[in-house]
mmCIF file of C-alpha atoms in Angstrom:
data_model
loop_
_atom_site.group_PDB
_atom_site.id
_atom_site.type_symbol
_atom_site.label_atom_id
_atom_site.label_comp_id
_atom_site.label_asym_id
_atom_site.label_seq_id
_atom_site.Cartn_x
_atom_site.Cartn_y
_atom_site.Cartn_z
ATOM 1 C CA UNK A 1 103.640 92.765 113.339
ATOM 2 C CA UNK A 2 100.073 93.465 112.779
ATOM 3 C CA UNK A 3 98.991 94.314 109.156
ATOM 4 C CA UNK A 4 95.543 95.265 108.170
ATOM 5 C CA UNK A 5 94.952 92.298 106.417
ATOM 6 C CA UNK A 6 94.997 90.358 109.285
ATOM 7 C CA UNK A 7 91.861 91.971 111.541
ATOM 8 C CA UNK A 8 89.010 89.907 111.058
ATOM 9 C CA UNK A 9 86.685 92.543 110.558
ATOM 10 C CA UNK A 10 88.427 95.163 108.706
ATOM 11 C CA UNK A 11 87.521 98.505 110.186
ATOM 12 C CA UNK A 12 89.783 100.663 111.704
ATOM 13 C CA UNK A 13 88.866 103.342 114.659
ATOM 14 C CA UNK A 14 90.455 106.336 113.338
ATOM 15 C CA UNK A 15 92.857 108.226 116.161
ATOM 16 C CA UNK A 16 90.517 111.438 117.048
ATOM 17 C CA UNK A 17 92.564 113.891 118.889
ATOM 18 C CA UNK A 18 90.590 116.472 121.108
ATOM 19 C CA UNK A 19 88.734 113.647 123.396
ATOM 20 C CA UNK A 20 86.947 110.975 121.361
ATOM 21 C CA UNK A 21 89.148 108.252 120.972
ATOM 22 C CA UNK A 22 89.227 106.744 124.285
ATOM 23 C CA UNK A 23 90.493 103.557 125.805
ATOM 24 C CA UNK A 24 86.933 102.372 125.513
ATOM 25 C CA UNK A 25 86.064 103.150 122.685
ATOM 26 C CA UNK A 26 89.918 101.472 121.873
ATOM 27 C CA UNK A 27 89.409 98.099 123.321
ATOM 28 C CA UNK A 28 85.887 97.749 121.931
ATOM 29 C CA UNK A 29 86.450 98.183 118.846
ATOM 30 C CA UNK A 30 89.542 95.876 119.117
ATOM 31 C CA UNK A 31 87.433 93.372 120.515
ATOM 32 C CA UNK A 32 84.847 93.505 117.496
ATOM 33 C CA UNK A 33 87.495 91.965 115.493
ATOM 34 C CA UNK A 34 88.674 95.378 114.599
ATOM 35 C CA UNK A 35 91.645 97.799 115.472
ATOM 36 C CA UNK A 36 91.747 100.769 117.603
ATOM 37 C CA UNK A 37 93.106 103.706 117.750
ATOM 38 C CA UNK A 38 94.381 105.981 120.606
ATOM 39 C CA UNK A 39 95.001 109.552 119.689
ATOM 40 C CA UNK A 40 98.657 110.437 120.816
ATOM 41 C CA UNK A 41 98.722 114.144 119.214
ATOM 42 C CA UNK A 42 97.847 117.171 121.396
ATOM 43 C CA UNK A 43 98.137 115.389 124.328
ATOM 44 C CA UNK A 44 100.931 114.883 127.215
ATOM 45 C CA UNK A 45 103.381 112.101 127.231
ATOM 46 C CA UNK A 46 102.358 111.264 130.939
ATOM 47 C CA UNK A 47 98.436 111.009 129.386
ATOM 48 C CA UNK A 48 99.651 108.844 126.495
ATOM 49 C CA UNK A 49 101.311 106.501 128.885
ATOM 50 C CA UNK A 50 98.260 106.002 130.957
ATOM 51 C CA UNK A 51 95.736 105.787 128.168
ATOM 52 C CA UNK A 52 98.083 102.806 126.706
ATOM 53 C CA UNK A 53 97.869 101.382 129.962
ATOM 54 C CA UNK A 54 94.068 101.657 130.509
ATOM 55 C CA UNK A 55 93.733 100.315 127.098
ATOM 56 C CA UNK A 56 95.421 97.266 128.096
ATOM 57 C CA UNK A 57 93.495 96.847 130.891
ATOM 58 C CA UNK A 58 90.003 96.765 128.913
ATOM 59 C CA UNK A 59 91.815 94.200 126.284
ATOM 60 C CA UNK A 60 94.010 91.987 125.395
ATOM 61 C CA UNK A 61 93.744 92.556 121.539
ATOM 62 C CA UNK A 62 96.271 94.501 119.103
ATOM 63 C CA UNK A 63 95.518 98.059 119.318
ATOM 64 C CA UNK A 64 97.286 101.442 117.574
ATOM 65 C CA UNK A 65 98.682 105.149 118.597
ATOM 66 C CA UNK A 66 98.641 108.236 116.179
ATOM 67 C CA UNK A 67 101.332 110.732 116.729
ATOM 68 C CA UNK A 68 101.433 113.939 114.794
ATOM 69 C CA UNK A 69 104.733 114.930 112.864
ATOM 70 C CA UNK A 70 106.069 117.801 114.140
ATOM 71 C CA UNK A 71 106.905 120.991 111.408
ATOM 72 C CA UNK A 72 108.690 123.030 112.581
ATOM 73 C CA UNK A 73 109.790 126.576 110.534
ATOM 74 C CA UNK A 74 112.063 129.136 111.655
ATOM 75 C CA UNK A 75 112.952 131.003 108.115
ATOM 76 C CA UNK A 76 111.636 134.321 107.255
ATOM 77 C CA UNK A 77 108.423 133.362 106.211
ATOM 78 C CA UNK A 78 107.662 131.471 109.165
ATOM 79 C CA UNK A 79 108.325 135.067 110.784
ATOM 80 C CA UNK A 80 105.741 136.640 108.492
ATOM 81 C CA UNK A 81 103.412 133.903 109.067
ATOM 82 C CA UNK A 82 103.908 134.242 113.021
ATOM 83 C CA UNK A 83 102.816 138.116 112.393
ATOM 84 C CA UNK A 84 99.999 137.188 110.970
ATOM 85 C CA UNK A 85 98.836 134.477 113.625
ATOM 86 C CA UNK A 86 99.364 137.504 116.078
ATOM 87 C CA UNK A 87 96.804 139.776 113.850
ATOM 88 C CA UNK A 88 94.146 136.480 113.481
ATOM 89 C CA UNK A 89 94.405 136.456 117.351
ATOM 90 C CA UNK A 90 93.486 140.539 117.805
ATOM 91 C CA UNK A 91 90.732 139.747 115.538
ATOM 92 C CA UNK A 92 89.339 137.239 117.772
ATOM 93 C CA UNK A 93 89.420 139.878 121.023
ATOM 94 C CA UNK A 94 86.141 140.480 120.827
ATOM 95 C CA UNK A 95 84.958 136.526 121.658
ATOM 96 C CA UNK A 96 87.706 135.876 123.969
ATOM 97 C CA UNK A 97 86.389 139.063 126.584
ATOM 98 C CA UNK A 98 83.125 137.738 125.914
ATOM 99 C CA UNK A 99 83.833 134.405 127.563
ATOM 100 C CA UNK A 100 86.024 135.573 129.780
ATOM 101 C CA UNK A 101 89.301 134.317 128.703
ATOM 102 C CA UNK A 102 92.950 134.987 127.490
ATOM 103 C CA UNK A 103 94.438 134.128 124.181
ATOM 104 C CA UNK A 104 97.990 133.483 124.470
ATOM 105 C CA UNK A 105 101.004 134.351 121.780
ATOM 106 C CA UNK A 106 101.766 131.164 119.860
ATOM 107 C CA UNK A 107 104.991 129.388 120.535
ATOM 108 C CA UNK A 108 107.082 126.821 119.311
ATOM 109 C CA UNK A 109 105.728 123.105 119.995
ATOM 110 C CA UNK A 110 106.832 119.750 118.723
ATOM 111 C CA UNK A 111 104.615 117.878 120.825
ATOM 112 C CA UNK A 112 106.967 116.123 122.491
ATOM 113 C CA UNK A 113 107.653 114.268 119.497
ATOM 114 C CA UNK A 114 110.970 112.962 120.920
ATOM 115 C CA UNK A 115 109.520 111.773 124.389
ATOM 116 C CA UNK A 116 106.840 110.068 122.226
ATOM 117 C CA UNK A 117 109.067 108.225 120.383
ATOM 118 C CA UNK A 118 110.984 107.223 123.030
ATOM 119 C CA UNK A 119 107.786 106.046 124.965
ATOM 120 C CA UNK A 120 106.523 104.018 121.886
ATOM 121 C CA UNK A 121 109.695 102.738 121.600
ATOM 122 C CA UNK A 122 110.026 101.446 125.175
ATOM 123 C CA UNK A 123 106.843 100.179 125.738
ATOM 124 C CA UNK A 124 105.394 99.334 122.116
ATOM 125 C CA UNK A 125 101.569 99.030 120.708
ATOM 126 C CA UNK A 126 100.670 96.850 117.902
ATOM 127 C CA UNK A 127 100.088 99.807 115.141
ATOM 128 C CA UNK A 128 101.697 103.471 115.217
ATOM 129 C CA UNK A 129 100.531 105.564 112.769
ATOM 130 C CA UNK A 130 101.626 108.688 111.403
ATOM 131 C CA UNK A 131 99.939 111.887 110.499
ATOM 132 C CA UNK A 132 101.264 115.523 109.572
ATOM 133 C CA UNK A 133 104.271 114.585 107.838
ATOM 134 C CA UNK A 134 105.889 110.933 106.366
ATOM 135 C CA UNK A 135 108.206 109.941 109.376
ATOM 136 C CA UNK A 136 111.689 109.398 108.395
ATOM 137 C CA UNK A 137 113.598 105.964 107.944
ATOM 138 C CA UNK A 138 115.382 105.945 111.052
ATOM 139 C CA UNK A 139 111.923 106.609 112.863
ATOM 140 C CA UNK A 140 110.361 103.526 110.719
ATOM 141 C CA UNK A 141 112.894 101.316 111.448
ATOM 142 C CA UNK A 142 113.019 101.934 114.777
ATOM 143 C CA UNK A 143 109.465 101.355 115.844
ATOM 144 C CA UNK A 144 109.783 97.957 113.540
ATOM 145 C CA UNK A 145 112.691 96.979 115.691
ATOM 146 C CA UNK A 146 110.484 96.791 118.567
ATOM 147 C CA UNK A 147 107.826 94.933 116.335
ATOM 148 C CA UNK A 148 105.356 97.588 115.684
ATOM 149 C CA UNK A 149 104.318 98.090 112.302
ATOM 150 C CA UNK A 150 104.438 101.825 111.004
ATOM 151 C CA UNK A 151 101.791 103.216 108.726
ATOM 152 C CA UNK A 152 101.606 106.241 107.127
ATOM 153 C CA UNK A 153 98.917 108.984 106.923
ATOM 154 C CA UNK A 154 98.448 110.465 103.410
ATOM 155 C CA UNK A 155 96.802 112.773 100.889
ATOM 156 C CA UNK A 156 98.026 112.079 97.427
ATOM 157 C CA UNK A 157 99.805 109.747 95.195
ATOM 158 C CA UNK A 158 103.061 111.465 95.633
ATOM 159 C CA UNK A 159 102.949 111.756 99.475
ATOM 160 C CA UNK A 160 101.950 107.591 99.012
ATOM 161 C CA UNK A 161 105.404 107.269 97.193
ATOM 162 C CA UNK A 162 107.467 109.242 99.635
ATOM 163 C CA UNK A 163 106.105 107.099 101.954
ATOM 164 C CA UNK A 164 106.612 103.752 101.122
ATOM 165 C CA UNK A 165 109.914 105.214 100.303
ATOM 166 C CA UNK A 166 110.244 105.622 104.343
ATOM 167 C CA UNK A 167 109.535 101.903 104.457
ATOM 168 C CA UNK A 168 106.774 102.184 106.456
ATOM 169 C CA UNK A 169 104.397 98.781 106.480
ATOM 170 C CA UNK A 170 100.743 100.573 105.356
ATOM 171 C CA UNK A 171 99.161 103.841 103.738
ATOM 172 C CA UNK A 172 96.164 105.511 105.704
ATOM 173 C CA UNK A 173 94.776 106.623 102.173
ATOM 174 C CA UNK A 174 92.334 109.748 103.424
ATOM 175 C CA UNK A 175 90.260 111.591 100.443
ATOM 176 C CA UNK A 176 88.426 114.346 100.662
ATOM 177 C CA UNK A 177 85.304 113.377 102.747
ATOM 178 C CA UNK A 178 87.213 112.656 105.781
ATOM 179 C CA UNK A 179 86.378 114.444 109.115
ATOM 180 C CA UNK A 180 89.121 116.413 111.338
ATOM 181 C CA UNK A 181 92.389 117.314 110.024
ATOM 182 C CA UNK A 182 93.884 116.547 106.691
ATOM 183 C CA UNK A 183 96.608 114.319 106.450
ATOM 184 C CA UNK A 184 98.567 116.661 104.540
ATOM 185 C CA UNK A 185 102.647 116.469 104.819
ATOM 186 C CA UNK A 186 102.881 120.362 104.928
ATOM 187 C CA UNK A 187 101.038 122.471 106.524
ATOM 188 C CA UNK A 188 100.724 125.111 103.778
ATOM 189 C CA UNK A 189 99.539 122.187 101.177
ATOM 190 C CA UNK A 190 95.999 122.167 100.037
ATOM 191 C CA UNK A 191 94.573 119.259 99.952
ATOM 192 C CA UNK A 192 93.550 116.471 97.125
ATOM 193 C CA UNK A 193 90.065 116.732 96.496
ATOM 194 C CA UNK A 194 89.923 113.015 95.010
ATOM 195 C CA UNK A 195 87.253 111.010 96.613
ATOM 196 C CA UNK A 196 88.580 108.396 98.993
ATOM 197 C CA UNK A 197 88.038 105.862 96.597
ATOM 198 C CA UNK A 198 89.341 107.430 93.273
ATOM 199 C CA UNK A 199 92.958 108.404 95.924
ATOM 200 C CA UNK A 200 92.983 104.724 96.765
ATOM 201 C CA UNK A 201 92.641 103.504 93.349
ATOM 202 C CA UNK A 202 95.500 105.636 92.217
ATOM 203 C CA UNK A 203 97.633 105.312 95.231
ATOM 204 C CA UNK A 204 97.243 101.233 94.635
ATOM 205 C CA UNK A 205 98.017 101.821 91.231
ATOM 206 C CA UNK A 206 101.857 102.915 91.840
ATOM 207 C CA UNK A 207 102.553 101.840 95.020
ATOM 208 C CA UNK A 208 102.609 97.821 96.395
ATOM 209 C CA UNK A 209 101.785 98.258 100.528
ATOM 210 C CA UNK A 210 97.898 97.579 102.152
ATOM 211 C CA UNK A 211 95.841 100.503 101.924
ATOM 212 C CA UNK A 212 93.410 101.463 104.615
ATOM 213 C CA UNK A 213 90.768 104.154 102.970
ATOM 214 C CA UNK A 214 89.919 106.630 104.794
ATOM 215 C CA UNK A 215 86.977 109.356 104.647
ATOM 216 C CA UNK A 216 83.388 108.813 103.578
ATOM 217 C CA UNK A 217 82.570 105.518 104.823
ATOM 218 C CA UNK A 218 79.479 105.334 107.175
ATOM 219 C CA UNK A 219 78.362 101.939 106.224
ATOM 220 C CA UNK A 220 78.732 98.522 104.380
ATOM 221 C CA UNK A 221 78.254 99.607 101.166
ATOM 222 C CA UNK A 222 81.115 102.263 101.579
ATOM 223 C CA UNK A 223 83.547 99.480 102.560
ATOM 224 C CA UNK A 224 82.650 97.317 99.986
ATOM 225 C CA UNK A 225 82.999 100.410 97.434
ATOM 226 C CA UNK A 226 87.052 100.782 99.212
ATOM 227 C CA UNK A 227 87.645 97.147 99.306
ATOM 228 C CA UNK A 228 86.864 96.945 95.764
ATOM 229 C CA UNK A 229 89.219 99.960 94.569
ATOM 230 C CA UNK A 230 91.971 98.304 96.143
ATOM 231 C CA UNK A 231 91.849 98.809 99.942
ATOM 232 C CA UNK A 232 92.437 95.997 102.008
ATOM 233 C CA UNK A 233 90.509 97.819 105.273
ATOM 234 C CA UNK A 234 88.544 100.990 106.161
ATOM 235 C CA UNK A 235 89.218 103.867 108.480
ATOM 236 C CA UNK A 236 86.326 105.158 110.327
ATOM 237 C CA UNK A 237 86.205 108.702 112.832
ATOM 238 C CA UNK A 238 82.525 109.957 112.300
ATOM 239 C CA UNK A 239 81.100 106.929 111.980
ATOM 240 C CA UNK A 240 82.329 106.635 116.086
ATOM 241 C CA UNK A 241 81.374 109.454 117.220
ATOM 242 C CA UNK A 242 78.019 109.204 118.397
ATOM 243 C CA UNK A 243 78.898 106.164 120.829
ATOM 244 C CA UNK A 244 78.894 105.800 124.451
ATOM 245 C CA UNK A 245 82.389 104.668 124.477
ATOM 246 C CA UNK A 246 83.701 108.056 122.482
ATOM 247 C CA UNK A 247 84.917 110.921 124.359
ATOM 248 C CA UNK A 248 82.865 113.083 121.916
ATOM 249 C CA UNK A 249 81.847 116.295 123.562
ATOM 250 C CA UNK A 250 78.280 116.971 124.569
ATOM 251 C CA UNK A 251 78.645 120.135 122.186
ATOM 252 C CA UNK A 252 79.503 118.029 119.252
ATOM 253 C CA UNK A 253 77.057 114.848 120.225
ATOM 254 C CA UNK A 254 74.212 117.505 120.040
ATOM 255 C CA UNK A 255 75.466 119.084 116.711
ATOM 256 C CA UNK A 256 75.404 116.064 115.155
ATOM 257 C CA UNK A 257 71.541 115.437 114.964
ATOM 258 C CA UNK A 258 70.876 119.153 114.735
ATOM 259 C CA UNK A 259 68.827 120.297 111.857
ATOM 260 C CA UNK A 260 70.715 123.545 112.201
ATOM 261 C CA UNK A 261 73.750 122.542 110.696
ATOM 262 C CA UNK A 262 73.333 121.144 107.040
ATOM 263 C CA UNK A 263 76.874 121.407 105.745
ATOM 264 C CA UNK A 264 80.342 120.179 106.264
ATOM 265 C CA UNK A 265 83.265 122.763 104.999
ATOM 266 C CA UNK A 266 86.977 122.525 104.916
ATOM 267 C CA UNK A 267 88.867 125.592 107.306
ATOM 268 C CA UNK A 268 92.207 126.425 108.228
ATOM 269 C CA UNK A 269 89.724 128.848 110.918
ATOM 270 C CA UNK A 270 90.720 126.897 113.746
ATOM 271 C CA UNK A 271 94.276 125.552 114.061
ATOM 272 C CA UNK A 272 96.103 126.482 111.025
ATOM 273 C CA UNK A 273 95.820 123.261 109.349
ATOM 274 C CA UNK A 274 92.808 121.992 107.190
ATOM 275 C CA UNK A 275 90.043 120.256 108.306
ATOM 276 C CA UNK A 276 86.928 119.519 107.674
ATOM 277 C CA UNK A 277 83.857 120.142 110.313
ATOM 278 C CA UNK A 278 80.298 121.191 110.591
ATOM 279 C CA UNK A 279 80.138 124.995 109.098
ATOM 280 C CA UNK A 280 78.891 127.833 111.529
ATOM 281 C CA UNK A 281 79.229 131.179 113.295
ATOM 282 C CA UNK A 282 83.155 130.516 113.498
ATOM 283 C CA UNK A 283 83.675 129.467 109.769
ATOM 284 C CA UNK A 284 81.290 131.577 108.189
ATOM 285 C CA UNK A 285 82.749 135.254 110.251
ATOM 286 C CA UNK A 286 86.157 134.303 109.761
ATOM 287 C CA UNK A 287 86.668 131.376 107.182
ATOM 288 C CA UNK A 288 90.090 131.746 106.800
ATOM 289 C CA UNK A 289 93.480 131.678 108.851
ATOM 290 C CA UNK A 290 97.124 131.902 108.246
ATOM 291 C CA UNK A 291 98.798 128.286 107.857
ATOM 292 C CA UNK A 292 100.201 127.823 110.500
ATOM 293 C CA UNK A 293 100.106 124.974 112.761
ATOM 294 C CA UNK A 294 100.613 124.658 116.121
ATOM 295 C CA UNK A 295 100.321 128.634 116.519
ATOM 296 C CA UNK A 296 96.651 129.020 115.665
ATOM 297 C CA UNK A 297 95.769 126.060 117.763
ATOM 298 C CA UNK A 298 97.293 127.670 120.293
ATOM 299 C CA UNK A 299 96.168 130.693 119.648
ATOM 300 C CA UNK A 300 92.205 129.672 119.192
ATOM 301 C CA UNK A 301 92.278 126.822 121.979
ATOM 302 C CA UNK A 302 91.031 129.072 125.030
ATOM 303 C CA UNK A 303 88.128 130.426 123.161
ATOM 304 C CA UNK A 304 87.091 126.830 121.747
ATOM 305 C CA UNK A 305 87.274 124.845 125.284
ATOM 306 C CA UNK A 306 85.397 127.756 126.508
ATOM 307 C CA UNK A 307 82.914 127.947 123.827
ATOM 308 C CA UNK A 308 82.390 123.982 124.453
ATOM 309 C CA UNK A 309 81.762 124.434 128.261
ATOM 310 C CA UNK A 310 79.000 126.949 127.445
ATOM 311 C CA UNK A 311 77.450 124.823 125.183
ATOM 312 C CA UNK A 312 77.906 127.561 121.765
ATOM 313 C CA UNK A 313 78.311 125.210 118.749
ATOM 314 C CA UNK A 314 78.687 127.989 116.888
ATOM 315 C CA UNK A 315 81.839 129.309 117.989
ATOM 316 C CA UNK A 316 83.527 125.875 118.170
ATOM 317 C CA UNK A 317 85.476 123.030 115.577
ATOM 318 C CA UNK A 318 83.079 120.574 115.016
ATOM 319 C CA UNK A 319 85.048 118.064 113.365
ATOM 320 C CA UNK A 320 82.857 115.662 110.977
ATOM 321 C CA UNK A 321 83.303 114.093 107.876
ATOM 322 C CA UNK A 322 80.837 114.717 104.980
ATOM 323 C CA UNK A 323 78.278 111.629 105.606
ATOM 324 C CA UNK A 324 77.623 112.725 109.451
ATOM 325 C CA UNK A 325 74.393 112.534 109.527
ATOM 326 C CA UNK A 326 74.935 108.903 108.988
ATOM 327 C CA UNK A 327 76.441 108.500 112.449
ATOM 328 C CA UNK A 328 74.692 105.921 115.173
ATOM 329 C CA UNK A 329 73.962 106.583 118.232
ATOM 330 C CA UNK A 330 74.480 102.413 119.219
ATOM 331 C CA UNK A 331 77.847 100.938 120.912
ATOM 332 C CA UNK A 332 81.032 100.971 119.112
ATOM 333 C CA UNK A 333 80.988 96.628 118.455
ATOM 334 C CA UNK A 334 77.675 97.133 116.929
ATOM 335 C CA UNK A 335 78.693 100.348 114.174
ATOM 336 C CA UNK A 336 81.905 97.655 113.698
ATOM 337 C CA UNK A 337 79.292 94.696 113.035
ATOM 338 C CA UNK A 338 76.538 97.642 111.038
ATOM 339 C CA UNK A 339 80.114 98.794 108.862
ATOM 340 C CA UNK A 340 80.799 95.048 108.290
ATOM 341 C CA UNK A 341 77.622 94.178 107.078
ATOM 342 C CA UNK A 342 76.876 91.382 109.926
#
């Protein structure tokens, strides 16, 4: 099984759902002396099957999948919640008839957690990595089975024990400078604010697997700052996203070196769930939702993809972590060699 100590260059590709992480930006990474990551959240189990096999067929190296863990509540507050997912929606009317499109109800999703599974299972990757939740034993064990190692997404030194509880093989250790989502278990949790490399420290203080830091590191200096703390490898998203082999939209590639945006917050605005992105229109008008996740993906998904087609970075997640404007426009090997310090 592969463990993050073994890469020769230790930089991971973080798994960035919504388009950039491609099977080239996978492979070439992976062939850097790195590991990749494909994004498995969000997306179909047909398209996860084919991006593992285009992956393969780009290179012959160890690469990863991300898979989101699915929450799903049906209490009474989930009820209350779902009411007020339905009001964030009406307040959104306004932008949705202005480009032409239909927000639907939410509904229940586990993104086809079990078909995942099962897919991972019967045709395994090197690396699958968990986000959204600590998967349980029985899921651990039975990727190891096939010889994948497991590791586990996380935002605090208590989630880190639960973890490792799970037996999983690694901690994704993400502080508070990381683009995208927040690893948090629950949906309703607010994140740790610790820096990336205070949350390692601690998390390596109490628990005994390899840490991979994530959030905050753009360039050598950064990993050297994780590796000291404790980390044994880096996870990188932003750092990616301004290469030719990244899926990253044209909407967010132009954000990214626009003196316009000066800022990086942390909203629940767009799907439910925290993450952090490039503040505008969207999180300034309404910088709030309820937390709830899938239903205000759902919910705000038309309006975004439509938003992106016309170009409007203002009315659009624009995931980045805080040191963005530290981003390369150069191919993926040479941000892995740049991060490295070669």
């Amino acid at each position: 099984m592969v463990s993050p100590a073994d890469l020769a260059v230790p930089v991971v590709a973080a798994p960035m759902a919504g388009g950039p992480s491609t099977p080239a930006l996978v492979a070439a990474v992976t062939d850097a002396g790195g590991l990749g990551f494909l994004a498995a959240g969000n997306q179909t189990v047909d398209a996860v099957r084919d991006q593992i096999a285009v992956t393969r067929t780009l290179t012959t190296g160890a690469f990863g999948a991300n898979l989101f863990v699915p929450e799903l509540r049906e209490d009474d507050a989930s009820h209350r919640e779902i009411k007020r997912v339905e009001a964030y929606r009406e307040s959104l009317a306004a932008w949705a008839d202005e480009f032409g499109v239909e927000l639907p109800l939410p509904h229940p999703d586990d993104d086809a957690w079990d078909a995942k599974l099962d897919l991972l299972e019967a045709d395994p990757v090197a690396v699958v990595s968990f986000t959204f939740g600590i998967p349980s034993s029985k899921v651990v064990h039975r990727l190891q089975r096939v010889g994948t190692s497991v590791w586990a997404s996380v935002t605090s030194v208590a989630d880190a024990v639960v973890a490792a509880s799970s037996g999983v093989d690694a901690l994704v250790v993400q502080g508070t400078q990381a683009g995208g989502h927040r690893a948090t278990s629950h949906c309703i949790d607010m994140a740790n604010e610790a820096s990336t490399i205070a949350l390692v420290a601690a998390v390596r203080w109490v628990v005994d697997l390899p840490v991979i830091a994530a959030g905050g590191v753009m360039d050598s200096d950064g990993l050297h700052d994780a590796i000291m703390a404790g980390a044994t490898a880096v996870q990188c998203g932003t750092a990616f996203l301004l290469t030719p082999e990244a899926g990253t939209s044209a909407v967010l590639r132009a954000a990214l070196v626009d003196d316009e945006f000066t800022e990086t917050v942390v909203t629940r605005s767009f799907t439910g769930r925290l993450a952090r992105g490039l503040a505008n229109r969207w999180t300034t008008e309404f910088p709030d939702a309820p937390a709830f996740y899938p239903a205000v993906h759902q919910v705000t998904a038309p309006l975004r993809a439509a938003a992106a087609e016309a170009g409007d970075a203002q009315r659009v997640h624009l995931w980045a972590g805080t040191g963005w404007r530290q981003a390369r426009a150069a191919p993926a090997a040479d941000v892995v060699r740049f991060l490295a310090g070669h």
